[in-house]
Amino acid sequence: MSIKSSKRGQVPPFVVMDVMKSASDLEQQGKTIMHLEIGQPSTGIPQSIAEPLKHLIGSESLGYTVAQGIPELRERIALHYRQAYDVEVPAERIFITTGSSAGFQLALLAGFDIGDRVALASPGYPAYRHIVSSLGLVPELVPVGPETRYQPTVNLLETLSDEIDGLIIASPSNPTGTVIPDQQFEDLLEYCNGRGIRLISDEIYHGITYGLDARTAAGSVYPNIVINSFSKYFSMTGWRIGWMVVPEDLERTVECLAQNHYISPPTLSQWAALYVFGASDELNANISRYAQNRSILLSGLPKAGITKLAPSDGAFYLYADVKDLTSDTAQFCRALLEEAGVAVTPGHDFDPNRGHETLRISFAGSTQDMHEAVSRIQNWLPTMQR
Ligand SMILES: Cc1ncc(COP(=O)(O)O)c(C=O)c1O
């Protein structure tokens, strides 16, 4: 007798992880690979917080905390909203989560029922659509392009054939790095609120922008959910720690879900997150490095023939339209990795319909690697088999 397995659990792989695996296989064979595929800071936690953490490990039991997270960290995040955005967010509405990834699960479980439709931009972060579908919700892809800076607009939402129950936005976005302009952001908030659409704002790349500040949906009068993380600006990917700002109507629901699904977020990571707020010099030095890396790619890639780049206002990505060079970026990226030793991510991870003509280049690595990658791409492209 065959044993049932779920259909909703059958999500596609996270392609960037597959690219990383191929790159690592080549490294095992002795090749030097430039890692421009992965969206994580190449730096670890700021050195200044290592000592207090060592002390905690030696002196505290570090057991479970309350599901919502330690009050010290929630208060510190509330202060962050006051200082960085001039908005008031009560600490009771802040939930510490196991990375923003857990925040998404909690937000979607709290906000929607099976079969509800959640709109998201395409290209967009692939896990959105896969988390949405694995929870029994329906992802409604909103195709976006250079006309709207690769971001959803009210007009685009109005063209959808089905009514939607939710909308996920990300500004700056992954994979394009584009920021939603202030008025467009306000219009989306107002439109969603007026139609009973629950808006989830992914603010994980806040703090990493190049001249244009991103707006927060926290502190708004509308019942939005805000998701954020210590993974990117705070350079703490492996600590699996993030936060949500939850509207009043969902506070108790999210608390009960968090208790049952996770018990509590990782305790040592919560303390590390609290301490990291005191390390802004080291963190801001990372942002200067990303800015320098971005300039190297923005001047080097067009010389190699990669000219159509989304305006990268933030995050550490360049999203390139390379249809003049290939109609199959999966194959293009494989050849670039195997022949030139440069790992980048093919666009179909982010846009299942049009991603065969695009790719994402991450500049989170070292400046030296950016120079080397540009030089390898410039040398390889003229030799590429078309
Ligand atoms: C847009 C976006 N949201 C969420 C995540 C998940 O990050 P984490 O779970 O590490 O907070 C990522 C990771 O790359 C991302 O790019």
Short mmCIF file of C-alpha atoms and ligand atoms in Angstrom, two decimals:
data_model
loop_
_atom_site.label_atom_id
_atom_site.label_comp_id
_atom_site.label_asym_id
_atom_site.label_seq_id
_atom_site.Cartn_x
_atom_site.Cartn_y
_atom_site.Cartn_z
CA MET A 1 0.00 0.00 0.00
CA SER A 2 1.44 3.38 -0.95
CA ILE A 3 1.86 5.95 1.79
CA LYS A 4 0.61 9.43 1.13
CA SER A 5 2.97 12.38 0.78
CA SER A 6 1.77 15.96 0.48
CA LYS A 7 1.34 17.84 -2.77
CA ARG A 8 1.71 21.24 -1.11
CA GLY A 9 5.14 20.23 0.20
CA GLN A 10 6.47 19.70 -3.34
CA VAL A 11 8.16 23.08 -3.80
CA PRO A 12 10.94 23.68 -6.32
CA PRO A 13 14.53 23.94 -5.05
CA PHE A 14 16.02 27.27 -4.02
CA VAL A 15 18.19 27.52 -7.16
CA VAL A 16 20.82 29.72 -5.57
CA MET A 17 21.59 26.90 -3.13
CA ASP A 18 22.07 24.53 -6.08
CA VAL A 19 24.47 27.02 -7.72
CA MET A 20 26.37 27.24 -4.44
CA LYS A 21 26.63 23.46 -4.35
CA SER A 22 28.05 23.30 -7.91
CA ALA A 23 30.52 26.07 -7.00
CA SER A 24 31.60 24.16 -3.92
CA ASP A 25 32.10 20.95 -6.00
CA LEU A 26 34.45 22.91 -8.28
CA GLU A 27 36.30 24.27 -5.25
CA GLN A 28 36.76 20.69 -4.04
CA GLN A 29 38.50 20.03 -7.36
CA GLY A 30 40.94 22.86 -6.61
CA LYS A 31 39.34 25.70 -8.67
CA THR A 32 39.08 29.24 -7.31
CA ILE A 33 35.52 30.47 -7.53
CA MET A 34 34.23 34.03 -7.23
CA HIS A 35 30.99 33.82 -5.26
CA LEU A 36 28.58 36.34 -6.70
CA GLU A 37 25.61 34.03 -6.28
CA ILE A 38 24.82 34.09 -2.61
CA GLY A 39 22.98 36.94 -0.90
CA GLN A 40 24.82 36.98 2.37
CA PRO A 41 27.37 39.33 3.85
CA SER A 42 30.87 37.87 3.59
CA THR A 43 31.59 39.34 7.04
CA GLY A 44 30.71 37.68 10.33
CA ILE A 45 29.31 39.33 13.45
CA PRO A 46 31.11 42.47 14.57
CA GLN A 47 34.16 41.51 16.63
CA SER A 48 33.16 43.89 19.41
CA ILE A 49 30.26 41.66 20.46
CA ALA A 50 32.25 38.42 20.69
CA GLU A 51 33.48 39.01 24.28
CA PRO A 52 30.09 39.69 25.92
CA LEU A 53 28.70 36.63 24.13
CA LYS A 54 31.54 34.42 25.41
CA HIS A 55 30.75 35.65 28.91
CA LEU A 56 27.05 34.75 28.49
CA ILE A 57 27.92 31.23 27.33
CA GLY A 58 30.08 30.77 30.41
CA SER A 59 27.60 32.20 32.89
CA GLU A 60 23.99 31.70 31.75
CA SER A 61 21.86 28.62 31.09
CA LEU A 62 20.48 30.18 27.88
CA GLY A 63 17.26 28.16 28.04
CA TYR A 64 13.95 28.98 26.35
CA THR A 65 12.71 32.54 26.51
CA VAL A 66 9.11 33.74 26.20
CA ALA A 67 7.84 33.06 22.67
CA GLN A 68 7.79 36.73 21.77
CA GLY A 69 11.48 37.17 22.59
CA ILE A 70 13.39 38.89 25.41
CA PRO A 71 11.93 42.27 26.44
CA GLU A 72 15.38 43.96 26.28
CA LEU A 73 15.67 43.23 22.57
CA ARG A 74 12.07 44.20 21.81
CA GLU A 75 12.57 47.52 23.60
CA ARG A 76 15.81 48.08 21.68
CA ILE A 77 14.05 47.50 18.39
CA ALA A 78 11.30 49.94 19.41
CA LEU A 79 14.07 52.50 20.03
CA HIS A 80 15.53 51.68 16.62
CA TYR A 81 12.18 52.63 15.02
CA ARG A 82 12.20 55.91 16.93
CA GLN A 83 15.80 56.74 16.00
CA ALA A 84 15.97 55.52 12.41
CA TYR A 85 12.43 56.32 11.18
CA ASP A 86 10.90 58.61 13.78
CA VAL A 87 7.95 56.25 14.26
CA GLU A 88 6.45 54.86 17.47
CA VAL A 89 6.15 51.09 17.60
CA PRO A 90 5.12 49.64 20.98
CA ALA A 91 7.47 46.85 22.13
CA GLU A 92 4.40 44.60 22.73
CA ARG A 93 3.85 44.50 18.97
CA ILE A 94 7.42 43.41 18.22
CA PHE A 95 8.04 39.66 17.93
CA ILE A 96 11.53 38.18 17.69
CA THR A 97 11.62 35.34 15.16
CA THR A 98 13.93 32.60 13.96
CA GLY A 99 15.16 34.64 11.00
CA SER A 100 12.70 36.52 8.85
CA SER A 101 11.95 33.14 7.25
CA ALA A 102 10.05 32.13 10.40
CA GLY A 103 8.42 35.57 10.40
CA PHE A 104 6.94 34.77 7.00
CA GLN A 105 5.46 31.51 8.22
CA LEU A 106 3.93 33.20 11.24
CA ALA A 107 2.62 36.12 9.19
CA LEU A 108 1.04 33.92 6.55
CA LEU A 109 -0.47 31.51 9.08
CA ALA A 110 -1.86 34.37 11.15
CA GLY A 111 -3.19 36.38 8.22
CA PHE A 112 -4.63 33.88 5.78
CA ASP A 113 -6.65 30.69 5.34
CA ILE A 114 -6.04 27.84 2.93
CA GLY A 115 -6.87 28.92 -0.62
CA ASP A 116 -6.39 32.66 0.03
CA ARG A 117 -4.52 34.52 -2.71
CA VAL A 118 -1.32 36.38 -1.90
CA ALA A 119 0.15 38.67 -4.56
CA LEU A 120 3.89 39.11 -4.98
CA ALA A 121 6.15 40.75 -7.51
CA SER A 122 7.86 38.63 -10.13
CA PRO A 123 10.87 38.79 -10.19
CA GLY A 124 10.90 38.43 -6.43
CA TYR A 125 12.48 36.46 -3.61
CA PRO A 126 11.74 32.82 -4.58
CA ALA A 127 10.95 31.59 -1.09
CA TYR A 128 7.89 33.89 -0.92
CA ARG A 129 6.01 31.91 -3.52
CA HIS A 130 7.24 28.57 -2.19
CA ILE A 131 6.36 29.32 1.45
CA VAL A 132 3.00 30.67 0.30
CA SER A 133 2.17 27.54 -1.72
CA SER A 134 3.47 25.08 0.87
CA LEU A 135 1.07 26.62 3.39
CA GLY A 136 -1.85 25.96 1.05
CA LEU A 137 -2.20 29.57 -0.13
CA VAL A 138 -2.15 30.66 -3.77
CA PRO A 139 0.74 32.88 -4.96
CA GLU A 140 -0.51 35.47 -7.45
CA LEU A 141 2.50 36.62 -9.46
CA VAL A 142 2.51 40.29 -10.49
CA PRO A 143 4.90 40.64 -13.43
CA VAL A 144 7.01 43.76 -12.91
CA GLY A 145 9.67 45.35 -15.10
CA PRO A 146 11.79 48.46 -15.63
CA GLU A 147 8.67 50.65 -16.23
CA THR A 148 7.81 50.45 -12.50
CA ARG A 149 11.36 49.96 -11.20
CA TYR A 150 10.53 46.24 -10.84
CA GLN A 151 8.03 47.00 -8.08
CA PRO A 152 4.26 46.50 -7.86
CA THR A 153 1.97 49.50 -8.24
CA VAL A 154 -1.73 50.05 -7.62
CA ASN A 155 -2.29 50.02 -11.40
CA LEU A 156 -0.63 46.64 -11.71
CA LEU A 157 -2.69 45.23 -8.83
CA GLU A 158 -5.84 46.46 -10.57
CA THR A 159 -5.00 44.41 -13.65
CA LEU A 160 -5.07 41.11 -11.69
CA SER A 161 -7.93 38.89 -12.77
CA ASP A 162 -8.58 37.41 -9.31
CA GLU A 163 -9.25 39.25 -6.07
CA ILE A 164 -6.34 39.04 -3.66
CA ASP A 165 -6.30 38.65 0.11
CA GLY A 166 -2.69 39.62 0.69
CA LEU A 167 0.28 41.39 -0.86
CA ILE A 168 3.98 40.94 -0.07
CA ILE A 169 6.25 43.85 -0.93
CA ALA A 170 10.01 44.17 -0.49
CA SER A 171 11.83 47.50 -0.68
CA PRO A 172 14.76 47.26 -1.37
CA SER A 173 13.87 44.13 -3.28
CA ASN A 174 15.69 40.91 -3.87
CA PRO A 175 16.73 40.32 -6.70
CA THR A 176 16.61 43.85 -8.13
CA GLY A 177 17.64 46.07 -5.23
CA THR A 178 15.03 48.65 -6.25
CA VAL A 179 13.30 50.81 -3.65
CA ILE A 180 9.59 51.69 -3.86
CA PRO A 181 9.31 55.51 -4.14
CA ASP A 182 7.57 57.13 -1.13
CA GLN A 183 4.30 58.06 -2.84
CA GLN A 184 3.99 54.65 -4.52
CA PHE A 185 4.58 53.02 -1.10
CA GLU A 186 1.82 55.13 0.49
CA ASP A 187 -0.54 54.38 -2.41
CA LEU A 188 0.01 50.63 -1.99
CA LEU A 189 -0.66 50.83 1.75
CA GLU A 190 -3.82 52.85 1.23
CA TYR A 191 -5.08 50.67 -1.63
CA CYS A 192 -4.58 47.46 0.36
CA ASN A 193 -6.21 48.85 3.48
CA GLY A 194 -9.19 50.15 1.49
CA ARG A 195 -9.81 46.70 -0.02
CA GLY A 196 -9.20 44.50 3.01
CA ILE A 197 -5.90 43.22 1.60
CA ARG A 198 -3.35 42.35 4.32
CA LEU A 199 0.00 43.86 3.32
CA ILE A 200 3.26 42.25 4.41
CA SER A 201 6.29 44.51 4.08
CA ASP A 202 9.64 42.70 3.95
CA GLU A 203 12.18 45.25 5.19
CA ILE A 204 15.15 42.89 5.47
CA TYR A 205 17.40 45.10 3.28
CA HIS A 206 16.72 48.32 5.17
CA GLY A 207 19.97 50.02 6.14
CA ILE A 208 21.63 48.92 2.90
CA THR A 209 20.78 51.70 0.45
CA TYR A 210 22.80 53.95 -1.81
CA GLY A 211 21.36 57.44 -1.56
CA LEU A 212 17.65 56.65 -1.36
CA ASP A 213 16.08 55.71 1.99
CA ALA A 214 13.47 52.97 2.10
CA ARG A 215 10.19 53.62 3.87
CA THR A 216 8.87 51.43 6.66
CA ALA A 217 5.29 50.20 6.99
CA ALA A 218 5.80 50.00 10.78
CA GLY A 219 3.96 52.60 12.83
CA SER A 220 1.34 52.98 10.10
CA VAL A 221 -2.34 53.26 11.05
CA TYR A 222 -3.10 50.30 8.79
CA PRO A 223 -2.95 46.68 10.05
CA ASN A 224 0.14 45.72 8.03
CA ILE A 225 2.70 43.14 9.05
CA VAL A 226 6.35 44.18 8.92
CA ILE A 227 9.09 41.58 8.64
CA ASN A 228 12.75 42.30 9.30
CA SER A 229 15.92 40.41 10.09
CA PHE A 230 19.39 40.60 11.55
CA SER A 231 20.73 38.67 8.54
CA LYS A 232 21.65 41.45 6.13
CA TYR A 233 22.53 44.91 7.53
CA PHE A 234 23.50 43.31 10.84
CA SER A 235 25.52 40.57 9.09
CA MET A 236 24.11 37.68 11.18
CA THR A 237 22.71 35.17 8.67
CA GLY A 238 23.73 32.02 10.55
CA TRP A 239 22.35 33.25 13.87
CA ARG A 240 18.83 32.80 12.49
CA ILE A 241 17.31 35.82 14.10
CA GLY A 242 14.82 38.40 12.88
CA TRP A 243 11.70 40.26 13.97
CA MET A 244 8.16 41.15 13.03
CA VAL A 245 5.97 44.10 13.84
CA VAL A 246 2.48 42.72 14.20
CA PRO A 247 -0.76 44.73 14.05
CA GLU A 248 -2.92 44.76 17.16
CA ASP A 249 -5.56 42.39 15.75
CA LEU A 250 -2.97 39.64 15.23
CA GLU A 251 -0.89 40.01 18.40
CA ARG A 252 -2.34 37.09 20.37
CA THR A 253 -2.68 34.86 17.26
CA VAL A 254 1.01 35.30 16.41
CA GLU A 255 1.98 34.72 20.02
CA CYS A 256 0.09 31.39 20.15
CA LEU A 257 1.45 30.33 16.77
CA ALA A 258 5.01 31.21 17.83
CA GLN A 259 4.65 29.27 21.11
CA ASN A 260 3.45 26.17 19.26
CA HIS A 261 5.70 26.28 16.21
CA TYR A 262 8.99 27.44 17.72
CA ILE A 263 8.62 27.67 21.54
CA SER A 264 11.04 30.60 21.41
CA PRO A 265 13.63 32.15 19.09
CA PRO A 266 17.28 31.10 19.68
CA THR A 267 18.35 32.61 23.00
CA LEU A 268 22.05 33.29 22.38
CA SER A 269 21.12 34.91 19.07
CA GLN A 270 18.65 37.21 20.81
CA TRP A 271 21.41 38.54 23.07
CA ALA A 272 23.79 38.82 20.12
CA ALA A 273 21.13 40.85 18.30
CA LEU A 274 20.78 43.17 21.29
CA TYR A 275 24.56 43.75 21.46
CA VAL A 276 24.91 44.26 17.70
CA PHE A 277 22.99 47.55 17.92
CA GLY A 278 26.12 48.89 19.62
CA ALA A 279 28.39 47.98 16.71
CA SER A 280 27.22 50.46 14.09
CA ASP A 281 30.77 51.54 13.13
CA GLU A 282 31.66 48.04 11.95
CA LEU A 283 28.25 47.58 10.30
CA ASN A 284 28.43 50.88 8.45
CA ALA A 285 31.90 49.96 7.18
CA ASN A 286 30.23 46.97 5.49
CA ILE A 287 27.80 49.33 3.75
CA SER A 288 30.71 51.42 2.42
CA ARG A 289 32.25 48.23 1.04
CA TYR A 290 28.99 47.24 -0.68
CA ALA A 291 28.82 50.73 -2.21
CA GLN A 292 32.35 50.36 -3.53
CA ASN A 293 31.60 46.85 -4.88
CA ARG A 294 28.47 48.17 -6.57
CA SER A 295 30.49 50.90 -8.35
CA ILE A 296 33.04 48.34 -9.57
CA LEU A 297 30.30 46.22 -11.12
CA LEU A 298 28.34 49.19 -12.48
CA SER A 299 31.39 50.36 -14.37
CA GLY A 300 32.87 46.92 -15.24
CA LEU A 301 29.83 44.93 -16.37
CA PRO A 302 28.72 47.28 -19.20
CA LYS A 303 32.27 47.10 -20.61
CA ALA A 304 31.83 43.32 -20.73
CA GLY A 305 28.50 43.68 -22.60
CA ILE A 306 26.09 43.38 -19.65
CA THR A 307 24.37 46.72 -20.01
CA LYS A 308 20.72 46.38 -18.96
CA LEU A 309 20.79 46.58 -15.20
CA ALA A 310 17.89 47.34 -12.84
CA PRO A 311 18.49 50.52 -10.79
CA SER A 312 20.13 49.04 -7.72
CA ASP A 313 18.99 51.47 -5.02
CA GLY A 314 19.80 49.09 -2.19
CA ALA A 315 20.54 45.53 -1.01
CA PHE A 316 23.61 43.97 -2.63
CA TYR A 317 22.30 42.82 -5.97
CA LEU A 318 22.34 43.74 -9.61
CA TYR A 319 19.60 42.23 -11.74
CA ALA A 320 20.64 42.04 -15.37
CA ASP A 321 18.58 41.54 -18.48
CA VAL A 322 20.94 39.56 -20.73
CA LYS A 323 18.58 38.53 -23.54
CA ASP A 324 21.01 40.04 -26.07
CA LEU A 325 23.56 37.44 -24.94
CA THR A 326 21.45 34.33 -24.24
CA SER A 327 17.92 32.95 -24.12
CA ASP A 328 18.91 30.39 -21.50
CA THR A 329 20.53 31.89 -18.42
CA ALA A 330 20.59 28.52 -16.60
CA GLN A 331 23.02 27.28 -19.25
CA PHE A 332 24.81 30.67 -19.40
CA CYS A 333 25.40 30.66 -15.63
CA ARG A 334 26.62 27.04 -15.73
CA ALA A 335 29.16 27.89 -18.43
CA LEU A 336 30.24 31.07 -16.63
CA LEU A 337 30.84 29.02 -13.48
CA GLU A 338 32.61 26.10 -15.12
CA GLU A 339 34.69 28.03 -17.65
CA ALA A 340 35.41 31.30 -15.81
CA GLY A 341 34.88 30.33 -12.18
CA VAL A 342 32.27 33.03 -11.51
CA ALA A 343 29.09 31.97 -9.73
CA VAL A 344 25.95 34.06 -10.38
CA THR A 345 22.28 33.05 -10.10
CA PRO A 346 20.04 32.45 -13.14
CA GLY A 347 16.86 34.52 -13.17
CA HIS A 348 14.35 31.65 -13.21
CA ASP A 349 14.84 31.38 -9.44
CA PHE A 350 13.19 34.80 -9.14
CA ASP A 351 10.91 34.88 -12.15
CA PRO A 352 9.68 31.48 -13.35
CA ASN A 353 8.21 32.94 -16.56
CA ARG A 354 10.82 35.42 -17.83
CA GLY A 355 13.89 34.53 -15.80
CA HIS A 356 15.56 32.59 -18.62
CA GLU A 357 16.71 35.99 -19.92
CA THR A 358 17.95 37.47 -16.65
CA LEU A 359 20.47 36.83 -13.90
CA ARG A 360 21.26 38.13 -10.43
CA ILE A 361 24.72 39.20 -9.40
CA SER A 362 25.44 39.61 -5.69
CA PHE A 363 28.09 42.08 -4.57
CA ALA A 364 28.07 41.14 -0.90
CA GLY A 365 31.60 39.67 -1.17
CA SER A 366 35.01 41.28 -0.91
CA THR A 367 36.07 44.19 -3.12
CA GLN A 368 39.03 42.15 -4.36
CA ASP A 369 36.62 39.42 -5.53
CA MET A 370 34.52 42.01 -7.41
CA HIS A 371 37.58 43.20 -9.36
CA GLU A 372 38.55 39.63 -10.14
CA ALA A 373 34.99 38.64 -11.14
CA VAL A 374 34.65 41.61 -13.52
CA SER A 375 37.97 40.80 -15.15
CA ARG A 376 37.00 37.12 -15.55
CA ILE A 377 33.58 38.03 -17.04
CA GLN A 378 35.22 40.53 -19.45
CA ASN A 379 37.66 37.86 -20.64
CA TRP A 380 35.08 35.06 -20.81
CA LEU A 381 32.17 36.74 -22.63
CA PRO A 382 33.93 37.12 -26.02
CA THR A 383 34.83 33.39 -25.90
CA MET A 384 31.32 32.24 -24.91
CA GLN A 385 29.67 29.63 -27.20
CA ARG A 386 26.36 31.12 -28.48
C1 LIG B 1 14.04 39.39 0.49
C2 LIG B 1 14.41 38.37 1.51
N1 LIG B 1 13.54 38.12 2.50
C3 LIG B 1 13.82 37.18 3.44
C4 LIG B 1 15.01 36.46 3.43
C5 LIG B 1 15.26 35.43 4.51
O1 LIG B 1 16.27 35.80 5.36
P1 LIG B 1 16.47 35.32 6.87
O2 LIG B 1 15.56 34.15 7.12
O3 LIG B 1 17.91 34.97 6.97
O4 LIG B 1 16.11 36.49 7.73
C6 LIG B 1 15.95 36.71 2.42
C7 LIG B 1 17.21 35.95 2.34
O5 LIG B 1 18.01 36.08 1.46
C8 LIG B 1 15.64 37.70 1.44
O6 LIG B 1 16.48 37.99 0.44
#
